[in-house]
């Protein structure tokens, strides 16, 4: 396999293979892969942009509020790792939310956080606010109280998935 870019900007790939018992013959294919290389470059650029936009958040979770599931997507530090570890193997999103609010959100903020982040409320808030909303609250981690923002962003192309992004706003 050999790939290279020509002087005119086109990308070509040469593939060769040997078949049979004699070493005298090979099969070869010359393929124009310019479109593939352009798509790869656009995808890499898109990933760089997403990484830059998400850099202020220490945790991103993918939540399907209709199937009641939650998957950690990006965890930037030990605190994020800890809160992601609260998601049990067979756990539901609402199970995690109840535990998270009950054990880590300051009592005065619990009702507000839960009422905004429970599945039926997510859909209502997203419709009212054109695809995203955020709430601020106080969270306990170890012996420290921190102010955080929980931002819910509708995932484009779907009606039932959101990204829950968390950042410290102390």
Backbone as CSV, one residue per row, in Angstrom:
resi,resn,N_x,N_y,N_z,CA_x,CA_y,CA_z,C_x,C_y,C_z
1,UNK,0.855,-1.170,0.000,0.000,0.000,0.000,0.899,1.229,0.000
2,UNK,0.617,2.127,-0.925,1.369,3.379,-1.013,0.375,4.479,-1.342
3,UNK,0.433,5.566,-0.588,-0.426,6.714,-0.839,0.440,7.937,-1.036
4,UNK,-0.004,8.845,-1.878,0.751,10.070,-2.074,-0.092,11.127,-2.750
5,UNK,0.340,12.372,-2.567,-0.371,13.489,-3.171,0.403,13.940,-4.411
6,UNK,-0.310,14.099,-5.509,0.296,14.545,-6.753,0.483,16.061,-6.743
7,UNK,1.246,16.566,-7.680,1.492,18.011,-7.769,0.208,18.802,-7.994
8,UNK,-0.772,18.184,-8.630,-2.034,18.881,-8.887,-3.000,18.829,-7.703
9,UNK,-2.583,18.227,-6.565,-3.387,18.184,-5.353,-4.204,16.913,-5.178
10,UNK,-4.299,16.088,-6.186,-5.053,14.838,-6.095,-4.262,13.827,-5.261
11,UNK,-4.981,12.954,-4.573,-4.374,11.884,-3.786,-4.572,10.559,-4.517
12,UNK,-3.523,9.757,-4.555,-3.598,8.453,-5.216,-3.119,7.372,-4.247
13,UNK,-3.712,6.187,-4.422,-3.303,5.028,-3.624,-2.974,3.889,-4.583
14,UNK,-1.815,3.269,-4.381,-1.403,2.108,-5.152,-1.425,0.904,-4.233
15,UNK,-2.207,-0.100,-4.606,-2.296,-1.336,-3.826,-1.820,-2.479,-4.706
16,UNK,-1.034,-3.357,-4.134,-0.530,-4.502,-4.884,-0.655,-5.750,-4.028
17,UNK,-0.946,-6.875,-4.695,-1.021,-8.136,-3.964,-0.505,-9.255,-4.840
18,UNK,-0.002,-10.276,-4.206,0.538,-11.437,-4.902,-0.391,-12.616,-4.673
19,UNK,-0.739,-13.302,-5.746,-1.585,-14.486,-5.632,-0.978,-15.601,-6.469
20,UNK,-1.204,-16.776,-6.014,-0.742,-17.922,-6.776,0.615,-18.430,-6.320
21,UNK,1.108,-19.449,-7.022,2.350,-20.107,-6.592,3.591,-19.498,-7.219
22,UNK,3.420,-18.716,-8.254,4.589,-18.115,-8.879,4.831,-16.719,-8.313
23,UNK,6.074,-16.311,-8.241,6.424,-14.999,-7.703,6.553,-13.959,-8.804
24,UNK,6.179,-14.348,-10.041,6.392,-13.443,-11.163,5.242,-12.473,-11.411
25,UNK,4.078,-12.714,-10.813,2.921,-11.872,-11.119,2.335,-11.236,-9.849
26,UNK,1.913,-9.996,-9.994,1.193,-9.303,-8.921,-0.013,-8.604,-9.550
27,UNK,-1.003,-8.379,-8.740,-2.151,-7.573,-9.144,-1.986,-6.202,-8.529
28,UNK,-2.314,-5.170,-9.275,-2.197,-3.829,-8.743,-3.413,-2.987,-9.049
29,UNK,-3.698,-2.060,-8.145,-4.818,-1.149,-8.315,-4.323,0.262,-8.044
30,UNK,-4.661,1.172,-8.926,-4.376,2.580,-8.727,-5.715,3.261,-8.513
31,UNK,-5.842,3.939,-7.375,-7.137,4.482,-6.969,-6.996,5.954,-6.613
32,UNK,-7.925,6.787,-7.093,-7.976,8.201,-6.725,-8.722,8.296,-5.390
33,UNK,-8.034,8.723,-4.331,-8.636,8.794,-2.994,-8.750,10.238,-2.505
34,UNK,-8.816,11.180,-3.429,-8.885,12.598,-3.067,-10.097,12.896,-2.200
35,UNK,-11.265,12.403,-2.572,-12.488,12.672,-1.800,-12.349,12.102,-0.392
36,UNK,-11.803,10.891,-0.269,-11.592,10.277,1.044,-10.678,11.149,1.909
37,UNK,-9.601,11.641,1.352,-8.668,12.492,2.106,-9.324,13.813,2.521
38,UNK,-10.168,14.371,1.659,-10.880,15.611,2.000,-11.848,15.378,3.155
39,UNK,-12.556,14.262,3.111,-13.496,13.928,4.195,-12.732,13.711,5.498
40,UNK,-11.597,13.017,5.453,-10.783,12.802,6.654,-10.295,14.126,7.234
41,UNK,-9.873,15.049,6.372,-9.399,16.350,6.841,-10.524,17.152,7.488
42,UNK,-11.717,17.125,6.886,-12.867,17.837,7.464,-13.261,17.233,8.808
43,UNK,-13.218,15.916,8.898,-13.562,15.239,10.152,-12.562,15.586,11.245
44,UNK,-11.282,15.605,10.910,-10.248,15.967,11.888,-10.439,17.409,12.354
45,UNK,-10.755,18.296,11.440,-10.973,19.707,11.794,-12.191,19.854,12.703
46,UNK,-13.254,19.128,12.373,-14.461,19.169,13.202,-14.159,18.679,14.616
47,UNK,-13.363,17.628,14.736,-12.975,17.112,16.056,-12.172,18.149,16.839
48,UNK,-11.277,18.859,16.155,-10.501,19.919,16.814,-11.416,21.025,17.329
49,UNK,-12.403,21.416,16.545,-13.344,22.465,16.949,-14.164,22.010,18.149
50,UNK,-14.674,20.785,18.111,-15.459,20.255,19.224,-14.613,20.187,20.484
51,UNK,-13.383,19.741,20.360,-12.480,19.661,21.518,-12.235,21.054,22.098
52,UNK,-12.045,22.044,21.243,-11.828,23.413,21.718,-13.057,23.959,22.439
53,UNK,-14.239,23.729,21.869,-15.468,24.222,22.487,-15.758,23.539,23.816
54,UNK,-15.377,22.287,23.934,-15.678,21.541,25.155,-14.596,21.681,26.215
55,UNK,-13.532,22.407,25.934,-12.393,22.453,26.854,-12.711,23.108,28.201
56,UNK,-13.706,23.979,28.272,-14.024,24.612,29.553,-14.869,23.706,30.459
57,UNK,-15.352,22.601,29.923,-16.136,21.648,30.712,-15.249,20.493,31.158
58,UNK,-15.383,20.088,32.418,-14.553,18.985,32.898,-15.218,17.637,32.723
59,UNK,-16.502,17.627,32.365,-17.194,16.365,32.113,-18.315,16.572,31.106
60,UNK,-18.428,15.621,30.179,-19.522,15.592,29.223,-20.138,14.204,29.283
61,UNK,-21.455,14.161,29.389,-22.189,12.900,29.425,-23.208,12.905,28.302
62,UNK,-23.411,11.766,27.676,-24.447,11.605,26.678,-25.648,10.966,27.368
63,UNK,-26.780,11.659,27.333,-27.985,11.185,28.013,-29.094,10.982,26.992
64,UNK,-29.705,9.807,27.030,-30.917,9.566,26.266,-32.052,9.601,27.283
65,UNK,-32.797,10.694,27.291,-33.813,10.870,28.333,-35.089,10.082,28.049
66,UNK,-35.220,9.512,26.860,-36.387,8.658,26.590,-36.121,7.210,26.999
67,UNK,-34.874,6.731,26.805,-34.541,5.369,27.235,-33.957,5.351,28.635
68,UNK,-33.761,6.556,29.222,-33.280,6.695,30.599,-31.867,6.116,30.782
69,UNK,-30.994,6.432,29.816,-29.610,5.950,29.890,-28.632,7.118,29.896
70,UNK,-27.447,6.835,30.409,-26.412,7.856,30.538,-25.053,7.210,30.308
71,UNK,-24.220,7.852,29.478,-22.893,7.327,29.183,-21.886,8.465,29.301
72,UNK,-20.812,8.296,30.079,-19.769,9.329,30.111,-19.128,9.441,28.728
73,UNK,-18.927,10.665,28.275,-18.316,10.878,26.971,-16.896,11.429,27.097
74,UNK,-16.716,12.427,27.967,-15.414,13.049,28.143,-15.239,13.388,29.612
75,UNK,-14.171,12.887,30.211,-13.884,13.127,31.627,-12.471,13.674,31.714
76,UNK,-12.338,14.941,32.123,-11.042,15.615,32.060,-10.201,15.551,33.335
77,UNK,-10.793,15.171,34.464,-10.004,15.184,35.697,-10.526,14.122,36.674
78,UNK,-9.885,14.054,37.846,-10.262,13.052,38.847,-11.678,13.267,39.376
79,UNK,-12.084,14.513,39.511,-13.437,14.809,39.984,-14.454,14.245,38.985
80,UNK,-14.225,14.484,37.714,-15.127,13.962,36.681,-15.140,12.439,36.699
81,UNK,-13.973,11.834,36.883,-13.884,10.370,36.959,-14.710,9.843,38.135
82,UNK,-14.618,10.543,39.265,-15.359,10.121,40.450,-16.869,10.136,40.190
83,UNK,-17.393,11.237,39.657,-18.838,11.340,39.441,-19.310,10.369,38.359
84,UNK,-18.467,10.086,37.373,-18.829,9.082,36.367,-18.866,7.689,36.984
85,UNK,-18.039,7.467,37.994,-18.022,6.138,38.634,-19.318,5.862,39.391
86,UNK,-20.107,6.893,39.651,-21.392,6.701,40.326,-22.436,6.063,39.413
87,UNK,-22.150,6.026,38.114,-23.073,5.395,37.175,-22.828,3.896,37.246
88,UNK,-23.804,3.168,37.750,-23.675,1.719,37.848,-23.784,1.058,36.488
89,UNK,-23.312,-0.185,36.392,-23.318,-0.892,35.118,-24.724,-1.027,34.539
90,UNK,-25.683,-1.353,35.369,-27.074,-1.485,34.917,-27.921,-0.320,35.407
91,UNK,-27.281,0.811,35.675,-27.957,1.953,36.267,-28.703,2.768,35.216
92,UNK,-29.768,3.388,35.641,-30.512,4.296,34.776,-30.025,5.721,35.024
93,UNK,-30.352,6.601,34.092,-30.014,8.006,34.269,-30.695,8.564,35.517
94,UNK,-31.989,8.252,35.712,-32.690,8.788,36.881,-32.132,8.219,38.181
95,UNK,-31.661,6.969,38.160,-31.018,6.403,39.356,-29.764,7.182,39.712
96,UNK,-28.954,7.485,38.696,-27.750,8.285,38.920,-28.123,9.678,39.404
97,UNK,-29.130,10.300,38.784,-29.536,11.665,39.145,-30.008,11.733,40.600
98,UNK,-30.796,10.773,41.018,-31.262,10.749,42.414,-30.091,10.628,43.383
99,UNK,-29.173,9.732,43.082,-28.003,9.550,43.947,-27.112,10.798,43.945
100,UNK,-26.883,11.359,42.773,-26.050,12.545,42.632,-26.638,13.719,43.412
101,UNK,-27.923,13.969,43.229,-28.569,15.075,43.952,-28.580,14.806,45.457
102,UNK,-28.946,13.599,45.849,-29.058,13.278,47.271,-27.745,13.294,48.027
103,UNK,-26.669,12.913,47.362,-25.386,12.787,48.059,-24.421,13.932,47.808
104,UNK,-24.615,14.693,46.708,-23.584,15.672,46.354,-24.073,17.095,46.128
105,UNK,-25.335,17.276,45.821,-25.848,18.629,45.631,-26.262,19.179,46.997
106,UNK,-25.887,20.417,47.281,-26.237,21.055,48.543,-27.759,21.051,48.683
107,UNK,-28.220,20.754,49.898,-29.646,20.530,50.152,-30.535,21.641,49.586
108,UNK,-30.121,22.883,49.735,-30.938,24.003,49.265,-31.101,24.017,47.743
109,UNK,-30.204,23.357,47.013,-30.247,23.362,45.546,-30.802,22.068,44.949
110,UNK,-31.016,21.048,45.763,-31.396,19.720,45.253,-32.669,19.734,44.422
111,UNK,-33.720,20.324,44.960,-35.018,20.309,44.269,-34.906,20.978,42.909
112,UNK,-34.211,22.104,42.832,-34.050,22.825,41.574,-33.280,21.979,40.547
113,UNK,-32.182,21.374,40.972,-31.376,20.558,40.061,-32.196,19.369,39.566
114,UNK,-32.814,18.658,40.488,-33.576,17.470,40.086,-34.741,17.839,39.168
115,UNK,-35.437,18.910,39.502,-36.608,19.276,38.700,-36.217,19.706,37.280
116,UNK,-35.034,20.250,37.098,-34.583,20.627,35.760,-34.030,19.437,34.973
117,UNK,-33.394,18.501,35.670,-32.673,17.434,34.977,-33.421,16.110,34.873
118,UNK,-34.590,16.007,35.481,-35.320,14.749,35.328,-35.849,14.682,33.892
119,UNK,-35.979,13.457,33.339,-36.225,13.293,31.900,-37.388,14.079,31.303
120,UNK,-38.544,14.111,31.931,-39.661,14.837,31.324,-39.411,16.342,31.299
121,UNK,-38.704,16.840,32.288,-38.388,18.271,32.310,-37.377,18.644,31.236
122,UNK,-36.430,17.765,30.958,-35.431,18.069,29.927,-36.128,18.382,28.609
123,UNK,-37.056,17.532,28.207,-37.770,17.752,26.941,-38.515,19.078,26.956
124,UNK,-39.188,19.383,28.047,-39.941,20.638,28.146,-39.017,21.847,28.074
125,UNK,-37.919,21.817,28.834,-36.984,22.952,28.832,-36.322,23.141,27.471
126,UNK,-35.990,22.038,26.801,-35.365,22.152,25.485,-36.310,22.798,24.489
127,UNK,-37.581,22.438,24.534,-38.558,23.040,23.621,-38.735,24.527,23.896
128,UNK,-38.746,24.901,25.174,-38.917,26.311,25.546,-37.702,27.150,25.185
129,UNK,-36.525,26.575,25.237,-35.291,27.354,25.110,-34.493,27.050,23.844
130,UNK,-35.144,26.540,22.831,-34.507,26.293,21.531,-33.255,25.411,21.597
131,UNK,-33.284,24.388,22.388,-32.236,23.383,22.309,-31.207,23.328,23.407
132,UNK,-31.181,24.287,24.320,-30.242,24.146,25.432,-30.672,25.000,26.620
133,UNK,-30.171,24.633,27.793,-30.402,25.407,29.008,-29.321,25.039,30.014
134,UNK,-29.185,25.865,31.028,-28.208,25.563,32.072,-28.752,25.989,33.427
135,UNK,-28.224,25.333,34.448,-28.551,25.697,35.825,-27.254,25.726,36.619
136,UNK,-27.221,26.578,37.604,-26.068,26.660,38.503,-26.483,26.124,39.860
137,UNK,-25.536,25.511,40.544,-25.837,24.954,41.858,-24.542,24.794,42.646
138,UNK,-24.712,24.421,43.907,-23.550,24.127,44.756,-23.467,22.615,44.925
139,UNK,-22.265,22.110,44.747,-22.039,20.678,44.849,-20.938,20.416,45.866
140,UNK,-21.115,19.328,46.608,-20.090,18.905,47.562,-19.235,17.819,46.938
141,UNK,-17.945,17.985,47.070,-17.000,16.944,46.664,-15.926,16.880,47.741
142,UNK,-15.808,15.710,48.339,-14.958,15.525,49.509,-15.444,16.499,50.582
143,UNK,-14.617,17.374,51.097,-15.053,18.319,52.134,-15.232,19.729,51.588
144,UNK,-15.316,19.851,50.294,-15.354,21.165,49.676,-16.685,21.399,48.970
145,UNK,-17.190,22.620,49.073,-18.389,23.023,48.355,-17.965,23.860,47.158
146,UNK,-18.468,23.496,45.981,-18.092,24.187,44.756,-19.345,24.628,44.002
147,UNK,-19.231,25.739,43.306,-20.298,26.170,42.420,-20.027,25.570,41.045
148,UNK,-21.048,24.949,40.483,-20.905,24.369,39.152,-22.068,24.799,38.271
149,UNK,-21.854,24.700,36.986,-22.918,24.904,36.009,-23.149,23.575,35.318
150,UNK,-24.404,23.202,35.216,-24.817,22.013,34.482,-25.545,22.502,33.236
151,UNK,-24.984,22.236,32.088,-25.556,22.714,30.827,-26.078,21.516,30.039
152,UNK,-27.317,21.623,29.589,-27.955,20.568,28.796,-28.083,21.086,27.365
153,UNK,-27.511,20.330,26.425,-27.481,20.743,25.026,-28.060,19.621,24.169
154,UNK,-29.084,19.945,23.402,-29.678,18.929,22.513,-28.641,18.492,21.488
155,UNK,-28.555,17.207,21.290,-27.666,16.639,20.289,-28.363,16.757,18.940
156,UNK,-27.725,17.413,17.997,-28.380,17.632,16.707,-28.658,16.301,16.010
157,UNK,-29.775,16.263,15.312,-30.148,15.069,14.576,-30.913,14.038,15.393
158,UNK,-31.260,14.368,16.635,-32.013,13.427,17.464,-32.999,14.187,18.339
159,UNK,-34.080,13.528,18.681,-35.088,14.152,19.533,-35.008,13.697,20.978
160,UNK,-34.152,12.741,21.276,-34.159,12.176,22.624,-32.791,12.104,23.288
161,UNK,-31.774,12.686,22.685,-30.442,12.664,23.287,-29.936,14.075,23.536
162,UNK,-29.246,14.227,24.657,-28.641,15.501,25.018,-27.235,15.256,25.544
163,UNK,-26.455,16.320,25.565,-25.162,16.309,26.230,-25.338,17.081,27.521
164,UNK,-24.919,16.484,28.632,-24.878,17.172,29.910,-23.425,17.566,30.138
165,UNK,-23.173,18.863,30.128,-21.812,19.393,30.282,-21.696,20.037,31.650
166,UNK,-20.604,19.758,32.345,-20.411,20.258,33.705,-19.125,21.078,33.775
167,UNK,-19.225,22.254,34.381,-18.020,23.059,34.573,-18.049,23.743,35.930
168,UNK,-16.885,23.988,36.444,-16.717,24.660,37.718,-16.852,26.164,37.466
169,UNK,-17.686,26.852,38.271,-17.845,28.303,38.108,-17.492,29.047,39.391
170,UNK,-16.666,28.417,40.243,-16.199,29.116,41.440,-15.567,30.418,41.034
